[in-house]
Coordinates of C-alpha atoms and ligand atoms in Angstrom, one line a residue:
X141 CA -6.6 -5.0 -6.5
X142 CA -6.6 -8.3 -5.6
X143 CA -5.7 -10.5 -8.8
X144 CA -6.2 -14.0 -7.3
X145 CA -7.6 -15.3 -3.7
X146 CA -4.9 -16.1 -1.1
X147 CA -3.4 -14.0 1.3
X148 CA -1.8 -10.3 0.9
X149 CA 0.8 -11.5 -2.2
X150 CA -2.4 -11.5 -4.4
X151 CA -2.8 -7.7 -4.2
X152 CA -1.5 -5.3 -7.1
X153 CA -1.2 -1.9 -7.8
X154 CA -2.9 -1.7 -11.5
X155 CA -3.2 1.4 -13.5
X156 CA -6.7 2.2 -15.2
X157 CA -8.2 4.8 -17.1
X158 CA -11.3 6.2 -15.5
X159 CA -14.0 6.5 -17.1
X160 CA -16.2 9.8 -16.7
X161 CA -19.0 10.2 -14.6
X162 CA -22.4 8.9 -16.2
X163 CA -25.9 9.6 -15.0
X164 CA -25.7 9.6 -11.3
X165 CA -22.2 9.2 -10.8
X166 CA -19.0 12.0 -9.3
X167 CA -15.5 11.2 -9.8
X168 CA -14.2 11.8 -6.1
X169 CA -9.6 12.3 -5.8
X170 CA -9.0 10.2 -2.8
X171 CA -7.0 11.8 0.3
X172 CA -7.7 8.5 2.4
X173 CA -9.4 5.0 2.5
X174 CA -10.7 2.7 6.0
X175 CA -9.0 -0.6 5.8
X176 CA -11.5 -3.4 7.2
X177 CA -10.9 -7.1 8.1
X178 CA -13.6 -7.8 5.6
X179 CA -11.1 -6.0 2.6
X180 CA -8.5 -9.0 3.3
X181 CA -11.4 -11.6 3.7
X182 CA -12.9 -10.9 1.1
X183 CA -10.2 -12.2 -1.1
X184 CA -8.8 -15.0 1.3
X185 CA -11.5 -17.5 -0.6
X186 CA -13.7 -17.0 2.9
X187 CA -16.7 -16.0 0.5
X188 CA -16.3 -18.1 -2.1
X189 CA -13.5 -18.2 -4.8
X190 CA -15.2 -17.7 -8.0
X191 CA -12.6 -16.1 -10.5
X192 CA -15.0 -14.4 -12.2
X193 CA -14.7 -12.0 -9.4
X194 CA -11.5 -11.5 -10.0
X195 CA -9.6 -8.8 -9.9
X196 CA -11.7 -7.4 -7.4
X197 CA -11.2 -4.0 -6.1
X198 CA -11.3 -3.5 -2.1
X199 CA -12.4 -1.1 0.2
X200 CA -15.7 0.6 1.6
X201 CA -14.7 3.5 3.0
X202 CA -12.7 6.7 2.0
X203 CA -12.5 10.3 2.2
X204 CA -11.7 12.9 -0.8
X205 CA -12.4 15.8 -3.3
X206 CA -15.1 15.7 -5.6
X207 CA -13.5 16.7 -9.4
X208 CA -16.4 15.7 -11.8
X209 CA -20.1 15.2 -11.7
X210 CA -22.3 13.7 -13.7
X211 CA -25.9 14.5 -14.8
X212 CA -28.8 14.2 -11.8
X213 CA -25.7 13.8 -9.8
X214 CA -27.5 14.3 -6.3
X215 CA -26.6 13.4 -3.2
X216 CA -28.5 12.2 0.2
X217 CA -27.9 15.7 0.8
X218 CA -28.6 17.9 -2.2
X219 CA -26.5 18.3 -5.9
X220 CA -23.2 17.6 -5.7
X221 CA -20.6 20.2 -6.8
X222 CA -16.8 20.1 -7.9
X223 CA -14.5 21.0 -5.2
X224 CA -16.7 19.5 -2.6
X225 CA -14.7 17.6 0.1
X226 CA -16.5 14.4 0.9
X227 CA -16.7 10.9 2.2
X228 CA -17.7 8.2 0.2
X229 CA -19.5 4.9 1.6
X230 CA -19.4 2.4 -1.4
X231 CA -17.1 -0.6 -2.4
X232 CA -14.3 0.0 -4.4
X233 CA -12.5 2.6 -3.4
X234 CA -8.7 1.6 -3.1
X235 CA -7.8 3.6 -5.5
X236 CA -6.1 7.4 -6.0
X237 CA -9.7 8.3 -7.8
X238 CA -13.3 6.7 -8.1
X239 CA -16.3 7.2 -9.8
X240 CA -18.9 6.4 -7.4
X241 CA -23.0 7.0 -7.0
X242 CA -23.8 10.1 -5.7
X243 CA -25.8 8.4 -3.4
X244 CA -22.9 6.9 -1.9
X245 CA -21.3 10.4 -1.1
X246 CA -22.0 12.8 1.9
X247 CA -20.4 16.1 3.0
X248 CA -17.4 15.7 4.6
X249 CA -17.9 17.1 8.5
X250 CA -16.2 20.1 8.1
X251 CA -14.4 18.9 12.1
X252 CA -12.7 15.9 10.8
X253 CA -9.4 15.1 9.2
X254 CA -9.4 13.2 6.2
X255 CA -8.5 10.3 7.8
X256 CA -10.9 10.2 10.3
X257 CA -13.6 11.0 8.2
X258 CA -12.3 8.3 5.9
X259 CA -12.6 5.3 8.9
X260 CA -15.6 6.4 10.6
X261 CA -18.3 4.9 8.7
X262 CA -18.0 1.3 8.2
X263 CA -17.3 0.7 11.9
X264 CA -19.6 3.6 13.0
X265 CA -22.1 1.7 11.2
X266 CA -21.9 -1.3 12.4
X267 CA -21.5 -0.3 15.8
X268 CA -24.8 1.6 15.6
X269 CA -26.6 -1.5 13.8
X270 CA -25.7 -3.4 16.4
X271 CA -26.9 -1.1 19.1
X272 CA -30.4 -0.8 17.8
X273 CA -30.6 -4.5 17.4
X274 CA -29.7 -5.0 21.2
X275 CA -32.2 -2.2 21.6
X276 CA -29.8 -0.7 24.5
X277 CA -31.5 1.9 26.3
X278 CA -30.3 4.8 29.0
X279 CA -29.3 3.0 32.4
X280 CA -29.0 -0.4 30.6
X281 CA -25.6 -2.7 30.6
X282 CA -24.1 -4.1 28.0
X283 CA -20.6 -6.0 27.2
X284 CA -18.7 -5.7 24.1
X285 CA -16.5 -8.0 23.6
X286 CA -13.4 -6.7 21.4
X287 CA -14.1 -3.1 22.6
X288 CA -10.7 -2.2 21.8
X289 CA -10.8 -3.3 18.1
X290 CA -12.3 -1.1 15.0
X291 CA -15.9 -1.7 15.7
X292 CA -15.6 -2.0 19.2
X293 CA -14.2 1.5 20.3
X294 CA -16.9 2.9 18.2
X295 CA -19.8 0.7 19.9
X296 CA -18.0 1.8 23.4
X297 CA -18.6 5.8 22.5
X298 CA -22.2 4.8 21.0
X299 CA -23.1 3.0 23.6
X300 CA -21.8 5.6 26.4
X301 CA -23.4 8.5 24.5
X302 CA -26.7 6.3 24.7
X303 CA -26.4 6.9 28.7
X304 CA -25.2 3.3 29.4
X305 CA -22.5 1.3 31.3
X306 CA -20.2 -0.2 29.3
X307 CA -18.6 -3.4 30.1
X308 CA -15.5 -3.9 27.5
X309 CA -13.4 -6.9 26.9
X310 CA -9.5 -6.1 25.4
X311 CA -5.9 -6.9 26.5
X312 CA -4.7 -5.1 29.1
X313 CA -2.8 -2.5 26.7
X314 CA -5.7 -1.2 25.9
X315 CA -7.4 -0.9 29.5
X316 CA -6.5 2.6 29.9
X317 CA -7.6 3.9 26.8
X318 CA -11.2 2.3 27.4
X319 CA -11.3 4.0 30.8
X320 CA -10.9 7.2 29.3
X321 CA -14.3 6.2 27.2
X322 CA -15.9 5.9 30.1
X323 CA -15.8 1.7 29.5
X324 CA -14.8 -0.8 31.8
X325 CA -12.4 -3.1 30.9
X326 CA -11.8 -6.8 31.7
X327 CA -9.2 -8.9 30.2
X328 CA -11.1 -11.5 28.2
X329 CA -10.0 -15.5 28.4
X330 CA -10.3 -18.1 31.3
X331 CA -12.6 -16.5 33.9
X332 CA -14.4 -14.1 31.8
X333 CA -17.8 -14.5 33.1
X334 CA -16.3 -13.8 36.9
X335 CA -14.9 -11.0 35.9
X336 CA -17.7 -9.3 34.1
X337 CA -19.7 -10.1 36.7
X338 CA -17.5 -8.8 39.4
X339 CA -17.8 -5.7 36.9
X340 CA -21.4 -5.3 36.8
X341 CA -23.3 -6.6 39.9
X342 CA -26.2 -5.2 38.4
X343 CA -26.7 -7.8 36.0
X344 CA -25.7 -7.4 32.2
X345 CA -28.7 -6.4 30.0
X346 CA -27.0 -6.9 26.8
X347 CA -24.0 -8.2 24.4
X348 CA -22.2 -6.7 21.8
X349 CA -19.5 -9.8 20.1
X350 CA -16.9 -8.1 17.6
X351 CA -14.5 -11.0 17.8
X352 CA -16.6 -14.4 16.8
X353 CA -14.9 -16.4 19.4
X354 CA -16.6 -19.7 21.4
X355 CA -15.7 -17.7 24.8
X356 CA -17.4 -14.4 24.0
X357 CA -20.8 -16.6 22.9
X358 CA -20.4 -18.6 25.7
X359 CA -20.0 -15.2 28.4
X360 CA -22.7 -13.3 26.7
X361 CA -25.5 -16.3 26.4
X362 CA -24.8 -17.1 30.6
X363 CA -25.1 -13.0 31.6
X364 CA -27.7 -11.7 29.1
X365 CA -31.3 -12.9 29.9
X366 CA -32.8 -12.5 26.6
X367 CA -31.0 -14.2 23.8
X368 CA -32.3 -11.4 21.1
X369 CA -30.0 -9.5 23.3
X370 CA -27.0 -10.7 22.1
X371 CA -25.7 -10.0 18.5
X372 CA -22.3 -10.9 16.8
X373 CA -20.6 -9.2 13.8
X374 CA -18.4 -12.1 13.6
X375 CA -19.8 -14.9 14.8
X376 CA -22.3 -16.8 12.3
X377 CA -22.2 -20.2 13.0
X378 CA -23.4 -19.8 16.5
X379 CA -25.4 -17.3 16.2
X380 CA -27.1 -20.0 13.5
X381 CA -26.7 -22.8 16.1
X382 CA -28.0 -20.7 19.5
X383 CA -30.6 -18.8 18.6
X384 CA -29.2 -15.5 18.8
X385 CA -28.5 -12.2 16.5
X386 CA -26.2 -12.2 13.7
X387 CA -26.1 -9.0 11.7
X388 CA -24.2 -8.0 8.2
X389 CA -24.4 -9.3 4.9
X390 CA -27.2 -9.1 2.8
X391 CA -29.3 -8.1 5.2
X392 CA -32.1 -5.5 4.3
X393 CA -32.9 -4.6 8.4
X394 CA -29.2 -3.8 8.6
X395 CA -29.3 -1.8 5.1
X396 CA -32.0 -0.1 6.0
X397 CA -30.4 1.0 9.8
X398 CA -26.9 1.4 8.4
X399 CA -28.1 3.7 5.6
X400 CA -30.2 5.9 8.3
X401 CA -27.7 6.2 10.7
X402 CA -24.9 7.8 8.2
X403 CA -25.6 11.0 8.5
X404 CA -26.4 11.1 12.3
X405 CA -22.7 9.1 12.7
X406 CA -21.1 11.8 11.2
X407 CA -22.9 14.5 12.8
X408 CA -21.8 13.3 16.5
X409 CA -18.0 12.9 15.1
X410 CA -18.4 16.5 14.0
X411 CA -19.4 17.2 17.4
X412 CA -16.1 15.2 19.2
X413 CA -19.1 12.8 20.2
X414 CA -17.4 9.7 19.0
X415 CA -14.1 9.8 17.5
X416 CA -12.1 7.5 15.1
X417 CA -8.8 6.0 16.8
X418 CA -6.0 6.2 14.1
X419 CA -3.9 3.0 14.9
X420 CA -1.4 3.4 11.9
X421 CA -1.5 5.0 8.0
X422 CA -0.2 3.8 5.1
X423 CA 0.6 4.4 1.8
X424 CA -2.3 2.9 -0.5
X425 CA 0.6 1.0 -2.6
X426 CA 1.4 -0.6 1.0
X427 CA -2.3 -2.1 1.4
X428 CA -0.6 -5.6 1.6
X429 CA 1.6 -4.7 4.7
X430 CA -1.6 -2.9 6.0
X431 CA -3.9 -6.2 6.0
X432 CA -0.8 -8.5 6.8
X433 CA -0.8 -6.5 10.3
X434 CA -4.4 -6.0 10.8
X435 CA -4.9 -9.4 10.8
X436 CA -2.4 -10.0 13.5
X437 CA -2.7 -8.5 17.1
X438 CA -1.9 -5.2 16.4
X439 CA -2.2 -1.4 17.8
X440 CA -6.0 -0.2 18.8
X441 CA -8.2 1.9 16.3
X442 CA -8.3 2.0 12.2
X443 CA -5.9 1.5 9.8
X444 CA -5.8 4.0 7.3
X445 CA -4.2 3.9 3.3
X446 CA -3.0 7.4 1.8
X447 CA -2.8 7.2 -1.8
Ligands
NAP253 N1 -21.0 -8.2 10.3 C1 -20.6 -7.0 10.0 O1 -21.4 -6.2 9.5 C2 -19.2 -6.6 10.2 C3 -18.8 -5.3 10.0 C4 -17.5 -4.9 10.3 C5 -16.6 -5.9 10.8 N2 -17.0 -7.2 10.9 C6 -16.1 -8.2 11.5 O2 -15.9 -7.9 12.9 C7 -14.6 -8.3 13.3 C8 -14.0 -7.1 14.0 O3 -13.7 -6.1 13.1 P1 -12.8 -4.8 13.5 O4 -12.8 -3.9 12.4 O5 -13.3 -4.3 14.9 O6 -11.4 -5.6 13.7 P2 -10.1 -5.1 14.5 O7 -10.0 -3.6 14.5 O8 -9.0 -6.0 14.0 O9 -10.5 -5.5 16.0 C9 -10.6 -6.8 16.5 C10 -10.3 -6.7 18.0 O10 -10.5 -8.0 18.6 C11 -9.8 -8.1 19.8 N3 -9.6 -9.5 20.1 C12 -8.7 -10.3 19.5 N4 -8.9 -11.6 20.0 C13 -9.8 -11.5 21.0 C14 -10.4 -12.4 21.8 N5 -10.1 -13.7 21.9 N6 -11.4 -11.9 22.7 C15 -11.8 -10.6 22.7 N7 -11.2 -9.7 21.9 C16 -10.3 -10.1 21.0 C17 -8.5 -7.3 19.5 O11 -8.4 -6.4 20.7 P3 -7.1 -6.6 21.7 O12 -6.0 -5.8 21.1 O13 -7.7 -5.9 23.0 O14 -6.9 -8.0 21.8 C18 -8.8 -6.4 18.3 O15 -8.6 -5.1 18.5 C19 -13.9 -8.8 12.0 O16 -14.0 -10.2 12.0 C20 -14.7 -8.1 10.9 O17 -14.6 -8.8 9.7 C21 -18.3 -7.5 10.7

């Protein structure tokens, strides 16, 4: 938990009793938890610092056992039972158990390791929001910029299974690994827009901006032609200042997509359609280490926390 806003020092491991499962509600043994940028940002003061918050409890994303159900405990797909193995999409969940809504928990695809069932959604989810909002169709364009990070690799897949071409911006580690997506890569900084055009003489229909950066606003607003086009995950203040789309947050259109695109997301990783890229795991009590190297440049894909 985090018991103060700063950096990673603030987090603790704290024991708790849990309470049992009320109306609603399973109790769900975690076997693995996503780590996001937005677990580490969330206590950094970003969002406010009011200690009243505090200790806050991270995470969004994990996979696990179901081992207690409450009454009217029901699912987005049917009753719950004990012993089902499932992946839970709610905050919270850096822990070794969790009582969470039922309505937060879906079957576990029977294809994917806990891990990758535990970092699929959030960026799945995001990626997919972001897809509908650029409304990216077969035979269409479209840069992502960070399209080696968390969200990115997933919005590469998405995009590619959509029947498009895929223009992605990462260092030139990751170059290879995009290829074999299907993506193509360009190294992003001084001459960006050259290169993605040189990349796509076509014309780009649309952007996709994981990384919030001046450059990537400035690239996507000269290729796309249509500024409702272009959508940022990290980006807010030019979004705000441009005219374009910004999308997360309290946002009931991305609520609403997100929460209609979680069972289809985990359908097409059961199929091998889109698959989660395991940078690094570690243990839950290491989530400090884990954020302090997420937040630097650091290996492709997800981190992941074991408890
Ligand atoms: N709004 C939302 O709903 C929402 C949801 C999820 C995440 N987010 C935010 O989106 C951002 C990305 O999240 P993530 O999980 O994908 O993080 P991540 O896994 O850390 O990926 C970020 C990627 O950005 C790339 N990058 C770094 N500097 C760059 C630059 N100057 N230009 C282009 N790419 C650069 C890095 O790739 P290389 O290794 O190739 O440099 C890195 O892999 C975070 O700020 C996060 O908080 C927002």
């Amino acid at each position: 938990m985090a018991t103060a806003f700063g950096g990673p020092e603030v987090l603790e491991v704290i024991d708790e009793q849990l309470p049992a499962p009320g109306v609603g509600q399973v109790v769900v043994e975690v076997r693995a938890v996503g780590v996001n940028p937005i677990d580490y940002k969330r206590y950094s003061g970003a969002f406010g610092d009011d200690p009243s918050t505090l200790p806050q409890r991270l995470g969004l994303e994990a996979s696990g056992v179901v081992t207690a159900v409450g009454p009217d405990a029901v699912g987005p797909q049917g009753p719950i039972t004990v012993g089902d193995e499932v992946v839970v999409y709610a905050p919270g969940v850096y822990a070794s158990a969790v009582v969470v809504p039922a309505a937060a928990v879906l079957p576990k695809p029977a294809g994917l390791v806990w891990e990758h069932a535990a970092g699929i959604l959030a960026t799945g989810l995001t990626a997919w929001d972001a897809l509908e909002r650029i409304r990216l169709q077969e035979g269409e364009t479209v840069v992502i910029h960070g399209a080696a990070g968390g969200v990115g690799l997933l919005a590469v897949q998405l995009a590619k299974a959509r029947g498009a071409t895929v223009i992605g911006t990462a260092r030139e580690v990751n170059h290879d690994y995009l290829r074999s997506l299907g993506a193509t890569p360009v190294v992003y900084g001084h001459g960006l827009v050259e290169r993605v055009r040189e990349a796509a003489p076509g014309g780009v229909d649309a952007a996709i901006d994981t990384v919030g950066t001046d450059e990537a606003a400035d690239v996507s607003l000269e290729l796309v032609p249509e500024k409702q086009r272009v959508v940022t995950i990290a980006g807010f203040e030019r979004a705000a200042r441009d005219g374009f789309v910004a999308i997360g947050g309290p946002d009931p259109e991305s609520a609403r997509i997100r929460e209609s695109a979680r069972i289809p997301l985990l359908e097409l990783a059961d199929a091998g359609t889109v698959v989660t890229v395991i940078a690094k795991t570690f243990p839950l009590a290491e989530a400090a280490r884990a954020h302090t190297e997420l937040a630097a440049s650091h290996a492709s894909g997800k981190f992941i926390l074991i408890p």
